[in-house]
One Martini backbone bead per residue (centre of mass of N, CA, C, O) as a GRO file, in nm:
protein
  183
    1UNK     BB    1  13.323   7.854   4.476
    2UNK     BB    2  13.470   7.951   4.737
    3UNK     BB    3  13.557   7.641   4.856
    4UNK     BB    4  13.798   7.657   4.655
    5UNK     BB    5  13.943   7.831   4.860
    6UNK     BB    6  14.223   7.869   5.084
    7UNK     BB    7  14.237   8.018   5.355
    8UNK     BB    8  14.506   7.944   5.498
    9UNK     BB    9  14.709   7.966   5.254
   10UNK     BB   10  14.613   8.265   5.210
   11UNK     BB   11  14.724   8.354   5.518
   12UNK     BB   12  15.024   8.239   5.485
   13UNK     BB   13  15.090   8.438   5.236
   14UNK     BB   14  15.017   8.721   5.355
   15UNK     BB   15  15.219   8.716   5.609
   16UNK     BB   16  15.469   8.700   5.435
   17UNK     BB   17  15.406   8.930   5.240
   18UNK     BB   18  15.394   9.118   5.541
   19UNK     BB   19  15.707   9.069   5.641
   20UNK     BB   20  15.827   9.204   5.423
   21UNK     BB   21  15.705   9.490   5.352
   22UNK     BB   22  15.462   9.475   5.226
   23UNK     BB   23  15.142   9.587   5.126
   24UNK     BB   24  14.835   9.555   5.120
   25UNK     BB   25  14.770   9.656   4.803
   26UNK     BB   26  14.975   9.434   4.710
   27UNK     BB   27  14.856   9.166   4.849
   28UNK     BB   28  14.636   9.161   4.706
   29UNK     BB   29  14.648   9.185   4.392
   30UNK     BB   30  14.845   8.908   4.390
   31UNK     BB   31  14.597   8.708   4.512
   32UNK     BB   32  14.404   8.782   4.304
   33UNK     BB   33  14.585   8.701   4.051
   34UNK     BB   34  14.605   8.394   4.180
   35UNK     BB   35  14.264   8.314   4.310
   36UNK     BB   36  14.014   8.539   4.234
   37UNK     BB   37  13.898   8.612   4.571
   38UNK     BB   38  13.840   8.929   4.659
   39UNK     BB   39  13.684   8.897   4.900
   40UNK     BB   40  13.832   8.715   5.058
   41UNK     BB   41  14.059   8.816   5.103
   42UNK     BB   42  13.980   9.097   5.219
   43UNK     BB   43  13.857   8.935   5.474
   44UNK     BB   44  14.182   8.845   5.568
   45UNK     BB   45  14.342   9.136   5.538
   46UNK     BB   46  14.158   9.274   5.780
   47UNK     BB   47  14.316   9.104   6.032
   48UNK     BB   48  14.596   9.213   5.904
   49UNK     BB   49  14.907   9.377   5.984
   50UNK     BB   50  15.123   9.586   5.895
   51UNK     BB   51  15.421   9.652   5.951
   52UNK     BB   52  15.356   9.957   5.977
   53UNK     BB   53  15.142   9.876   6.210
   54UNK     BB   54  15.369   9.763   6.414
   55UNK     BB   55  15.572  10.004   6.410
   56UNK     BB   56  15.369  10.207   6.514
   57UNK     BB   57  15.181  10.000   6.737
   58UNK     BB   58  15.298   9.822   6.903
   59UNK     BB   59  15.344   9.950   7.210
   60UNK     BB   60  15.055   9.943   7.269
   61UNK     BB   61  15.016   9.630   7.271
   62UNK     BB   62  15.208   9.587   7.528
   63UNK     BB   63  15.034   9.732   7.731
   64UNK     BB   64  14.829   9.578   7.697
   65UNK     BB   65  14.942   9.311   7.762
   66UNK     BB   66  15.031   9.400   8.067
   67UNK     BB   67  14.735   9.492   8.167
   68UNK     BB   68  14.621   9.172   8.136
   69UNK     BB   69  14.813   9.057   8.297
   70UNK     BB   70  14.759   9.218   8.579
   71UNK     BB   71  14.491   9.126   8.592
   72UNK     BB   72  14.543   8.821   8.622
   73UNK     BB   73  14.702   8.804   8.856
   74UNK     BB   74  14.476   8.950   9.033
   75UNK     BB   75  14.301   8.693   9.010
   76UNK     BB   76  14.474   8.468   9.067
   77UNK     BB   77  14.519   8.572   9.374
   78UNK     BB   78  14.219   8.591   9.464
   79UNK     BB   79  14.049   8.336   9.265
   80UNK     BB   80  14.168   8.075   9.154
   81UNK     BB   81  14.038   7.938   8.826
   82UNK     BB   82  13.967   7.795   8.499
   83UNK     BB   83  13.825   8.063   8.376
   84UNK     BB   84  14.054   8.273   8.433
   85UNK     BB   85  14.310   8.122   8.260
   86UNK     BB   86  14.133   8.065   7.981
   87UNK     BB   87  14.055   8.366   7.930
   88UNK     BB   88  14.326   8.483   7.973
   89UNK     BB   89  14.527   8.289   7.790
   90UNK     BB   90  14.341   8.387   7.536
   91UNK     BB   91  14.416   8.667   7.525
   92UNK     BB   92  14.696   8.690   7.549
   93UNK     BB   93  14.748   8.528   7.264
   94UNK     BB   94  14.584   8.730   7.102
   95UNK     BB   95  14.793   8.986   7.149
   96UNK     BB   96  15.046   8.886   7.073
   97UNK     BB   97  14.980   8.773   6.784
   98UNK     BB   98  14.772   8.987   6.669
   99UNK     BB   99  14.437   8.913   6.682
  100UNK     BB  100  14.193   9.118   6.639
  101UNK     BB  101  13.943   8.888   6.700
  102UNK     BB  102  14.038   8.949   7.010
  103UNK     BB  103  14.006   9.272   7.080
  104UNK     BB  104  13.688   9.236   7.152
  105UNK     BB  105  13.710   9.059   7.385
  106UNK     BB  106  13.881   9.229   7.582
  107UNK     BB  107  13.668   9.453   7.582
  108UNK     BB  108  13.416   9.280   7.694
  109UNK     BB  109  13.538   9.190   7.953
  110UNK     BB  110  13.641   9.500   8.055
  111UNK     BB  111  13.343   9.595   8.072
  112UNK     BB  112  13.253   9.358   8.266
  113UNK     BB  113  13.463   9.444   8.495
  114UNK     BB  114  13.349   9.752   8.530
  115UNK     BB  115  13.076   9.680   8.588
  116UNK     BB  116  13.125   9.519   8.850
  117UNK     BB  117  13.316   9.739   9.016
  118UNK     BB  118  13.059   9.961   8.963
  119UNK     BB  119  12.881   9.806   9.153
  120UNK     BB  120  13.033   9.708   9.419
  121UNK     BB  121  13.083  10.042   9.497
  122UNK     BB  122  12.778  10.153   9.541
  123UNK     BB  123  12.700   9.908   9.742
  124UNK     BB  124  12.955  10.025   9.902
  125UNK     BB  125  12.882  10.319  10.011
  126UNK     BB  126  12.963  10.295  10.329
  127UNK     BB  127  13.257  10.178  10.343
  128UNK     BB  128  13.463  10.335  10.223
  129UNK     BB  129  13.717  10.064  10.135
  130UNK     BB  130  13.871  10.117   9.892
  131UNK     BB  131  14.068   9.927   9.743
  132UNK     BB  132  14.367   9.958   9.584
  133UNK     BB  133  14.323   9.721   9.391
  134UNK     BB  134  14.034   9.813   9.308
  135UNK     BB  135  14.124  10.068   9.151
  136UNK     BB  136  14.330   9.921   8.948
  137UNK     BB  137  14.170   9.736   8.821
  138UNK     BB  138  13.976   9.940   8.695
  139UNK     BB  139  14.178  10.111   8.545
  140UNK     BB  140  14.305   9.853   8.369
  141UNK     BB  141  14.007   9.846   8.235
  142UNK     BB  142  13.997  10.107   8.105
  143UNK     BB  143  14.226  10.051   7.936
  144UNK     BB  144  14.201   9.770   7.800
  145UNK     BB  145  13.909   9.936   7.630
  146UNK     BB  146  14.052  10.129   7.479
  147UNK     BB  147  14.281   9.981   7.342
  148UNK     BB  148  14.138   9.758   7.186
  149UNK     BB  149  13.960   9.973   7.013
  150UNK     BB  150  14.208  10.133   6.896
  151UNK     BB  151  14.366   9.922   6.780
  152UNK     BB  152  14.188   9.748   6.584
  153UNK     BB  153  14.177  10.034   6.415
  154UNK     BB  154  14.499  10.072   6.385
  155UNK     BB  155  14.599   9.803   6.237
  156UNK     BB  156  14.300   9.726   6.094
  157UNK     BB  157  14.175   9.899   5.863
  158UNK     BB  158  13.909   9.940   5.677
  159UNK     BB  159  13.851   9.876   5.359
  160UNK     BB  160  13.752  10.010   5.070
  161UNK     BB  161  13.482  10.028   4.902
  162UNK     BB  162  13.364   9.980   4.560
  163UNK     BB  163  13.216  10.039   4.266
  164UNK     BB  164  13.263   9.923   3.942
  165UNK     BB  165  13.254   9.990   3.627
  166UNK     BB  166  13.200   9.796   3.323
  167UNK     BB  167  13.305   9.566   3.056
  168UNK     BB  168  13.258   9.292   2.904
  169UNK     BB  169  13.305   9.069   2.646
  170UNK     BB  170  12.963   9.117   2.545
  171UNK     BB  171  12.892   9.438   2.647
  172UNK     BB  172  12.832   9.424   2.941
  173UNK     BB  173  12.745   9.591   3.212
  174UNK     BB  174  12.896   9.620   3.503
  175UNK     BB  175  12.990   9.515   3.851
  176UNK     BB  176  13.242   9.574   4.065
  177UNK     BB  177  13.466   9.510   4.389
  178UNK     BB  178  13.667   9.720   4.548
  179UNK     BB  179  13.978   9.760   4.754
  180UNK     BB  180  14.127  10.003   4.974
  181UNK     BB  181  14.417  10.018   5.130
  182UNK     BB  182  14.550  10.100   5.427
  183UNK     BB  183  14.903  10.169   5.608
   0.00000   0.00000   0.00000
C-alpha cells in the first residue's frame, strides 16, 4: 500500500513548504492529511532540513564546503585520477545541495583519511619530515568529520516517536505513532 505515495512529488511539496519558513511539524501534519502515509513522510522530512536549522547552522554548512574542497584541490594537485575527482565532487554536491544522507559519507571518507596518514606519519617516524601540506590536511579531515557528524545531527535531528493509544471505530483499543519534529 505504501508504493502508491509518490516519494519524490512528496519530496519536492516538502521543500517548497520548508523554504516558506513553515515548521517542520506543521508540514509533517499538513501532508499526513494529504497523503495519509505518516511513516513514510516522517522518513522524508527527517532528511530536509528546516529553513531554521539553515539559518542557524547554515555557517558551518560552508565551513565544511571549504575544508572538503581544499582537501580536494590537495588531492588533485598532488595525485590526479578520476576516483579522486568523482569522490570529491559527489561530497561537494552532497554539502552544498545539504543533503544529509551525503553527511555519513563525507565522515567516513575523513575517517579513513585521518587513517591513512596516521599510519603513514608513525611507519615514517625516523625521517621526521612531515611537510607542513600533510599536517594540514590532517588537521582539515579532523574539522571535516567532526563538521560532518555534527552538522547531521544539528541540521536534520531526528524526530521523536510514540505510540499512542486511541479507540477505532468498531470499539478496538489501537495503536498509532506519531512523531514530533524538534526545529
Amino acid at each position: 500500500m505504501a508504493e502508491l505515495l509518490n516519494k519524490k512529488e512528496v519530496r519536492k511539496e516538502a521543500k517548497e513548504l520548508l523554504k516558506q519558513g513553515v515548521c517542520k511539524q506543521q508540514v509533517f501534519k499538513t501532508l499526513v492529511e494529504k497523503y495519509k502515509y505518516s511513516i513514510e513522510i516522517a522518513n522524508i522530512l527527517t532528511y530536509l532540513p528546516s529553513q531554521k536549522a539553515i539559518k542557524k547552522y547554515g555557517i558551518w554548512n560552508y565551513v565544511l564546503l571549504g575544508v572538503i574542497c581544499l582537501t580536494a584541490l590537495f588531492f588533485l594537485f598532488n595525485s590526479p585520477n578520476i576516483s579522486a575527482i568523482l569522490w570529491f565532487g559527489l561530497l561537494i554536491y552532497g554539502v552544498i545541495t545539504m543533503r544529509i544522507n551525503y553527511y555519513i559519507w563525507v565522515s567516513i571518507l575523513s575517517f579513513f583519511l585521518i587513517t591513512i596518514f596516521v599510519v603513514h606519519m608513525f611507519y615514517n617516524q625516523g625521517g621526521n619530515n612531515y611537510s607542513l601540506s600533510l599536517i594540514l590536511i590532517l588537521i582539515s579531515n579532523i574539522i571535516s568529520l567532526i563538521l560532518s557528524i555534527w552538522l547531521e545531527f544539528k541540521l536534520c535531528p531526528k524526530p521523536k516517536e510514540e505510540k499512542v493509544q486511541y479507540t477505532n471505530s468498531e470499539g478496538e483499543q489501537k495503536y498509532k505513532m506519531t512523531y514530533q519534529f524538534k526545529d
